[in-house]
Coordinates of C-alpha atoms in Angstrom, one line a residue:
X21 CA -51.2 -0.2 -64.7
X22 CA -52.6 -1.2 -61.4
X23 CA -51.1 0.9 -58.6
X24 CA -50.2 -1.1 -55.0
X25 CA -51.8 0.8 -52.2
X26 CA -49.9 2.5 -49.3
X27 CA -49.7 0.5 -47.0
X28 CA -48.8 -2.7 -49.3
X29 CA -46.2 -0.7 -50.3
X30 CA -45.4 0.0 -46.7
X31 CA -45.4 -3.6 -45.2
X32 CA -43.5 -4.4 -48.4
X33 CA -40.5 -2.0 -47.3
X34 CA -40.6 -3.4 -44.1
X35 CA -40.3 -6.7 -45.0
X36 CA -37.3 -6.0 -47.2
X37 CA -35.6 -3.7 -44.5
X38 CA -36.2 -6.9 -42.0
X39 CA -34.3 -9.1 -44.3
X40 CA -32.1 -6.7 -44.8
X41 CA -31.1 -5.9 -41.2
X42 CA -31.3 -10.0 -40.4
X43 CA -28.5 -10.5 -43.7
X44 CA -26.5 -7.3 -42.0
X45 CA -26.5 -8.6 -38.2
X46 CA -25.6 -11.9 -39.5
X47 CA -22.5 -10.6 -41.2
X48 CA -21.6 -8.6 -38.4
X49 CA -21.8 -11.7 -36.4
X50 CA -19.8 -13.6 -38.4
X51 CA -17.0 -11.1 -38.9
X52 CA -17.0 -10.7 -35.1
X53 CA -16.6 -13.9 -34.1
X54 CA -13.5 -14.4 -36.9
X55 CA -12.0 -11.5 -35.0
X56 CA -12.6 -12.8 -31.7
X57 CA -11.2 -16.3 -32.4
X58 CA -8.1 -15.0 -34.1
X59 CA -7.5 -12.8 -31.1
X60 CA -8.2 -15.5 -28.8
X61 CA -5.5 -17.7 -31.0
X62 CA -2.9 -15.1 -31.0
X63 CA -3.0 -14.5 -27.7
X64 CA -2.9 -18.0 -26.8
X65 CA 0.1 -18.2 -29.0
X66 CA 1.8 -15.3 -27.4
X67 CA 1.0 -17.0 -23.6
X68 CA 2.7 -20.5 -25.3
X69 CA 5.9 -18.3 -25.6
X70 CA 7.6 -18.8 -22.6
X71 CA 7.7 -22.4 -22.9
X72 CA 8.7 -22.4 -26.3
X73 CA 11.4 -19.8 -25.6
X74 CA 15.3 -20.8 -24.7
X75 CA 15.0 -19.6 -20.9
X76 CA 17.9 -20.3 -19.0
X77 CA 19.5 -17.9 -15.5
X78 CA 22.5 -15.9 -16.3
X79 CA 23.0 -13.7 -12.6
X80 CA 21.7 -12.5 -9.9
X81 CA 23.0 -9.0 -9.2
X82 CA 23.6 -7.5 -6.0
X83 CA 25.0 -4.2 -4.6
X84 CA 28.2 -4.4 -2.3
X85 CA 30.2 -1.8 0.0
X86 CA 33.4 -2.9 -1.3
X87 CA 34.3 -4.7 -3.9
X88 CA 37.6 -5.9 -3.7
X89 CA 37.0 -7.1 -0.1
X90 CA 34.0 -9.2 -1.0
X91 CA 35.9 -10.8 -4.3
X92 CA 38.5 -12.0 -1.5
X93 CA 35.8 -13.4 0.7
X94 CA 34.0 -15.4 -2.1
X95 CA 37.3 -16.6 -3.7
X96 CA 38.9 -17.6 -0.4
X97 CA 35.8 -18.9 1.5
X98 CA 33.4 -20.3 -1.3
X99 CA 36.1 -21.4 -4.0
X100 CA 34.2 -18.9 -6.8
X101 CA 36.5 -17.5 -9.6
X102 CA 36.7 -13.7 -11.0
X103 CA 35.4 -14.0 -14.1
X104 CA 35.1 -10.3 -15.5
X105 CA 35.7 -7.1 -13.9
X106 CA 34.6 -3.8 -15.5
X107 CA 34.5 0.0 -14.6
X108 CA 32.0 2.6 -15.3
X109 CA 33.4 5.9 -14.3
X110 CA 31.1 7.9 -16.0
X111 CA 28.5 6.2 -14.4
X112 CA 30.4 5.9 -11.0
X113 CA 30.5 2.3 -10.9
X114 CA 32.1 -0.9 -11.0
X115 CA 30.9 -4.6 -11.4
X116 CA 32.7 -7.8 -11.0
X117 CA 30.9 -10.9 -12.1
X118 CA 31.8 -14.5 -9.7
X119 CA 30.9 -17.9 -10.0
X120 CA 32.2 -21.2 -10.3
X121 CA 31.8 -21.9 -14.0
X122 CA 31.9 -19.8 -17.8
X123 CA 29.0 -17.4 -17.4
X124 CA 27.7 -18.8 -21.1
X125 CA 26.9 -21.8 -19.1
X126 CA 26.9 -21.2 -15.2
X127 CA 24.5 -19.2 -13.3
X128 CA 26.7 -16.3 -11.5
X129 CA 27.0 -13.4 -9.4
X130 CA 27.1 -9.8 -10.7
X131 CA 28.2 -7.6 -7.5
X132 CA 27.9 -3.8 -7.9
X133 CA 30.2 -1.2 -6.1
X134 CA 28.6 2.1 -6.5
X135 CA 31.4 5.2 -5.4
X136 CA 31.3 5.9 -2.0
X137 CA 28.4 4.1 -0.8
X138 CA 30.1 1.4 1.7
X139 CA 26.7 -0.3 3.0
X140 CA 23.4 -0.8 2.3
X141 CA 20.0 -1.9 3.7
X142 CA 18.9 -5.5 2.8
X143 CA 15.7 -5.3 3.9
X144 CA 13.4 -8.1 5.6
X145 CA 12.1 -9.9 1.8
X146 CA 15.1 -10.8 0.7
X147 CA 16.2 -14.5 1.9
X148 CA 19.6 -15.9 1.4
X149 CA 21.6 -17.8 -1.8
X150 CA 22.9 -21.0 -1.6
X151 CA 26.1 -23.0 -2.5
X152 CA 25.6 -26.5 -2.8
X153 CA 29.0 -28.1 -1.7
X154 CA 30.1 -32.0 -1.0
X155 CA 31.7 -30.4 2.5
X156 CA 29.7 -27.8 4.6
X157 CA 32.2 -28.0 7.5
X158 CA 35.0 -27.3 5.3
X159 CA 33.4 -23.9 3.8
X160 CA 32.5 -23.1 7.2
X161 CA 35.8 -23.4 8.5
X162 CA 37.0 -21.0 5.9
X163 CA 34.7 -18.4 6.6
X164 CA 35.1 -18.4 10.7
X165 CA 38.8 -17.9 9.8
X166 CA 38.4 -15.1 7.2
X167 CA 36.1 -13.3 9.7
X168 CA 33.1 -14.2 8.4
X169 CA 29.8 -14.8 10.6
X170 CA 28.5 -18.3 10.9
X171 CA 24.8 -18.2 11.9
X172 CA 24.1 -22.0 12.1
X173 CA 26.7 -24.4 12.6
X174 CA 26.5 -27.7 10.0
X175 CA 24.1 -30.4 11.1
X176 CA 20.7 -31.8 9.9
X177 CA 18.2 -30.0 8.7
X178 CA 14.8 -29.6 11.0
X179 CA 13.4 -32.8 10.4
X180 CA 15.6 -34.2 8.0
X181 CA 18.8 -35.7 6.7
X182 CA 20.7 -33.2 4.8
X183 CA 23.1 -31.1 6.2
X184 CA 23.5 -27.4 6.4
X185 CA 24.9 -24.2 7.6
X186 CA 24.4 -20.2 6.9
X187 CA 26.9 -17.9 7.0
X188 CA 27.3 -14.0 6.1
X189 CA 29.5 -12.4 3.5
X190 CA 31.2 -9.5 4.9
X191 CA 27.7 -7.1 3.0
X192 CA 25.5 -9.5 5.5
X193 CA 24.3 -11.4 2.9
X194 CA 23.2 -14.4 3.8
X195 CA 24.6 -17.9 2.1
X196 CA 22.9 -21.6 2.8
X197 CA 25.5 -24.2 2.4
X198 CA 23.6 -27.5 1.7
X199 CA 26.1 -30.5 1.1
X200 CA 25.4 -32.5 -2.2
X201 CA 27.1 -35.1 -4.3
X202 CA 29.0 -33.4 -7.0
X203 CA 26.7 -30.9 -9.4
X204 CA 27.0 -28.7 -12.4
X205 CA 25.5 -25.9 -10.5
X206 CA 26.9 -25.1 -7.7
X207 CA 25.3 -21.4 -6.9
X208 CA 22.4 -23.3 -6.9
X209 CA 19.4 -20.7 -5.2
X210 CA 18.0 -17.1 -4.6
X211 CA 15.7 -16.9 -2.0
X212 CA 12.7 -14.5 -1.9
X213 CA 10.3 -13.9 0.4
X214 CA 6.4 -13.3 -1.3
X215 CA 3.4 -12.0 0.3
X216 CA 0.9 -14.5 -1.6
X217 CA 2.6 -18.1 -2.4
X218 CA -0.2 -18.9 -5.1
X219 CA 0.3 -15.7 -7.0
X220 CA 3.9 -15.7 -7.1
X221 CA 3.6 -19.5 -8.2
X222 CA 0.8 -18.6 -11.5
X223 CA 3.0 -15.6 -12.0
X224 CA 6.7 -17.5 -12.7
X225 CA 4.7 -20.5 -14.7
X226 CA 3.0 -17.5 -17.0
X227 CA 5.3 -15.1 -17.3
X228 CA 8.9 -16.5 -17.2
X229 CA 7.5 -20.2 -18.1
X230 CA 9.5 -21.6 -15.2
X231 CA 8.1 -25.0 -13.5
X232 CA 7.2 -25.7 -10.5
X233 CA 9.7 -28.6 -8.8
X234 CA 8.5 -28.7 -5.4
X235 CA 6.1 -27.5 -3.1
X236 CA 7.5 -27.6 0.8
X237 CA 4.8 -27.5 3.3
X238 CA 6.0 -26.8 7.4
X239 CA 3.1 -25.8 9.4
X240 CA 4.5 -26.4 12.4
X241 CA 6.7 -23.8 11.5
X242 CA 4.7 -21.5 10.1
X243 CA 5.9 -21.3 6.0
X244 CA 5.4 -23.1 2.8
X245 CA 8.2 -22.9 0.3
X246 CA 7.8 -23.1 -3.5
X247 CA 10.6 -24.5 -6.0
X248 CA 10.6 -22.6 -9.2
X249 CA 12.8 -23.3 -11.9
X250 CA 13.4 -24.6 -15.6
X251 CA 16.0 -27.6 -14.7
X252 CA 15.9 -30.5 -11.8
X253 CA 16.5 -29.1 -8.9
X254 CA 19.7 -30.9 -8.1
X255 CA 20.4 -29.8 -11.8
X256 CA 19.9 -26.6 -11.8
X257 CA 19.5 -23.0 -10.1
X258 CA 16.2 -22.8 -8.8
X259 CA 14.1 -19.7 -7.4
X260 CA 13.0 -20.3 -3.9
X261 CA 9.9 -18.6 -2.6
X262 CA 8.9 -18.7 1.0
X263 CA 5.6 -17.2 2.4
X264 CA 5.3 -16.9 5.7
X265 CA 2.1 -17.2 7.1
X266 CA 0.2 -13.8 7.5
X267 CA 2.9 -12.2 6.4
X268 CA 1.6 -10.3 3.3
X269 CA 4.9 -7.3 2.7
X270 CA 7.8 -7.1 3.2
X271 CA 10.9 -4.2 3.2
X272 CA 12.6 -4.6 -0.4
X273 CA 15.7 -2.4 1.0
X274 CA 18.0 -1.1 -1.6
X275 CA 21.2 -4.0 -1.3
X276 CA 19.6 -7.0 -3.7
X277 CA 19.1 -5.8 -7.3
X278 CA 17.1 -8.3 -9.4
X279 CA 17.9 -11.6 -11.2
X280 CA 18.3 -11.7 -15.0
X281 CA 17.3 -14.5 -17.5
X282 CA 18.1 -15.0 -20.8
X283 CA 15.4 -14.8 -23.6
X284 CA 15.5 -15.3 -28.0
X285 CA 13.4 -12.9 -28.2
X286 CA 12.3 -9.7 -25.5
X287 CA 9.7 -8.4 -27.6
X288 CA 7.4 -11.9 -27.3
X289 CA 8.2 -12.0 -23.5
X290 CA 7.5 -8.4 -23.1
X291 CA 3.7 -8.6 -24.3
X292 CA 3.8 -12.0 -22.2
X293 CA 4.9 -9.8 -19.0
X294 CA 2.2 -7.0 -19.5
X295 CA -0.7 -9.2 -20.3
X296 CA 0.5 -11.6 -16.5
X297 CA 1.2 -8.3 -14.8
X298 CA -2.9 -7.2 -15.8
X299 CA -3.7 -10.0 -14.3
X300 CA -1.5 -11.6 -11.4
X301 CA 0.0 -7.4 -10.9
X302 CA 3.5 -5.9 -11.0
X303 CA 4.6 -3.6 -13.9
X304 CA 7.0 -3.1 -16.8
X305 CA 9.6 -1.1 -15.6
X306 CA 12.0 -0.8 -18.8
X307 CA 10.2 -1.2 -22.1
X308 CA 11.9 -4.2 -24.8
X309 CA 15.0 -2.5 -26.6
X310 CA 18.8 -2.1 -26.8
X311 CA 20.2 -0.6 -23.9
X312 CA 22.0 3.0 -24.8
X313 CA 25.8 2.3 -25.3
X314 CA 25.7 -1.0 -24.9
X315 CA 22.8 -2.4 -27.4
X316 CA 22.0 -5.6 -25.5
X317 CA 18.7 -5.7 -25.5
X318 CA 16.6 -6.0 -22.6
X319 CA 13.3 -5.5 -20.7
X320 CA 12.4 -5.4 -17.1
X321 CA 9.9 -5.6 -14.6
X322 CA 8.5 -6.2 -11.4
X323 CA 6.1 -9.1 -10.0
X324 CA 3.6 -8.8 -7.9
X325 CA 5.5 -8.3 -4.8
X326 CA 7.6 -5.8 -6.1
X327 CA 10.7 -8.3 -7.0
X328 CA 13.2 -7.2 -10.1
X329 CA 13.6 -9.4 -13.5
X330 CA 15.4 -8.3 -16.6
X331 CA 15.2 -10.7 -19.5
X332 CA 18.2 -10.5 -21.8
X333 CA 18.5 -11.3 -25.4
X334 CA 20.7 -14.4 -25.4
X335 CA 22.5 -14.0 -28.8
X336 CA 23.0 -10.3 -27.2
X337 CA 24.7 -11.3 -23.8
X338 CA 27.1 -14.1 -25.7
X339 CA 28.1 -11.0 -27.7
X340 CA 29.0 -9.0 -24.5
X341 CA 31.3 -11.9 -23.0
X342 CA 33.3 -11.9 -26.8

């Protein structure tokens, strides 16, 4: 038997170590790049979410120095209806929720009376709402004779057609009338104010799917305005952010709360929120679950300039109006 030399032998080992290795890191390869793709595919299908979910506004909730007084001013001046009333007194509490339609269809108000605090501090980001109304003067006629503070008198808007007013609840919250033709909405925006227009914009596209209807450009008075919503926005309540130019913070005060929207499912939009808010900024502020004692379940969180969402389950909230 003829014996293969040493360094045959050698060259030989090598050889089949080389192929070895080549087979190996192939594998490896392959397996990798099965990973990668199905990450890449789930997490494409978790950032499709939000436009496949059943999004719609419920409230915007606010805090108020007295309750009863304020339910007077709305119902008398802007024609809303008590819908619900409710009292937390181990909490020290109470909420009333207004509006001018059923809460499982109309976007509302949710105004919060905490005990003994009779004013709070709105703060310079927060804007104004807005009732869209087929007679401005008429509204602002009732609220000059309730006491209320008119800060523009109706007439045109700056370089337009439609007519307007503000006025101030008896809080100093601040209300745009805007007179329309008749609409199902008629608490129809929430105005905030945002450091970075762009980023707020990629922000409400990717993390509450919302659409944007309109972009409003006034140099000559120094903002830009962004539309954001899910409907029209005659159809509709629409989010309404306003950057002021180099204006990059603003005071969030401690009056205006956050705005909630309802969701199928607050898991999905969770990891939707935390992967937007790596990116774009903001944080998670309640994790997705029931809420103690209640067992609606939720999840909140902030955007980039610090403004409150909660995303409620909507088979969850129906359950609450039962």
């Amino acid at each position: 038997m003829n014996e293969i030399p040493c360094a045959s032998m050698l060259r030989l080992c090598h050889y089949f170590v080389s192929i070895c290795s080549v087979h190996f890191v192939s594998m490896i390869a392959a397996e990798s790049s099965f990973v990668f793709r199905n990450m890449a595919e789930a997490s494409s299908d978790v950032m499709d979410w939000p436009k496949k979910d059943n999004r719609r506004f419920l409230h915007v909730v606010y805090r108020v120095g007295d309750l009863d007084r304020t339910i007077q001013f709305y119902t008398d001046c802007f024609g809303m209806k008590l819908l619900r009333k409710r009292d937390i007194p181990d909490e020290k509490y109470s909420n009333a929720f207004m509006g001018f339609g059923p809460e499982t269809s109309s976007f509302v108000v949710e105004l919060t009376y905490n005990y003994g605090v009779s004013s709070y501090d709105i703060g310079t980001g927060f804007g104004h709402f807005a009732i869209s109304t087929q007679d401005v003067s008429k509204i602002v006629e009732s609220v000059r004779a309730k006491g209320g503070n008119v800060t523009r008198e109706p007439g045109p808007v700056k370089g337009g057609n439609s007519i307007i007013a503000f006025v101030k609840d008896p809080d100093g919250y601040t209300f745009e009338l805007i007179q329309r033709g008749p609409t199902p909405e008629p608490l129809c925006q929430v105005m905030l104010r945002v450091g970075d227009l762009d980023r707020a914009i990629k922000f409400y596209e990717k993390a509450l799917g919302m659409r944007l209807l309109r972009k409003i450009e006034r140099p000559e008075y120094k903002y830009t305005i962004g539309m954001m919503g899910y409907a029209e926005e005659y159809e509709s309540i629409v989010l309404e952010l306003t950057y002021n130019y180099d204006v990059t913070e603003y005071t969030k005060g401690n009056a205006y709360a956050q705005i909630a929207i309802g969701t199928d499912d607050v898991y999905k939009s969770g990891e939707v929120v935390k992967i937007v808010n790596q990116e774009l900024g903001g944080k998670i502020t309640r994790e997705p679950g029931p809420v103690p004692g209640i067992g609606t379940k939720i999840v909140s969180f902030l955007d980039p300039d610090g403004w409150k969402t909660v995303l409620v389950d909507n088979k969850d909230f129906l359950k609450e109006l039962e």
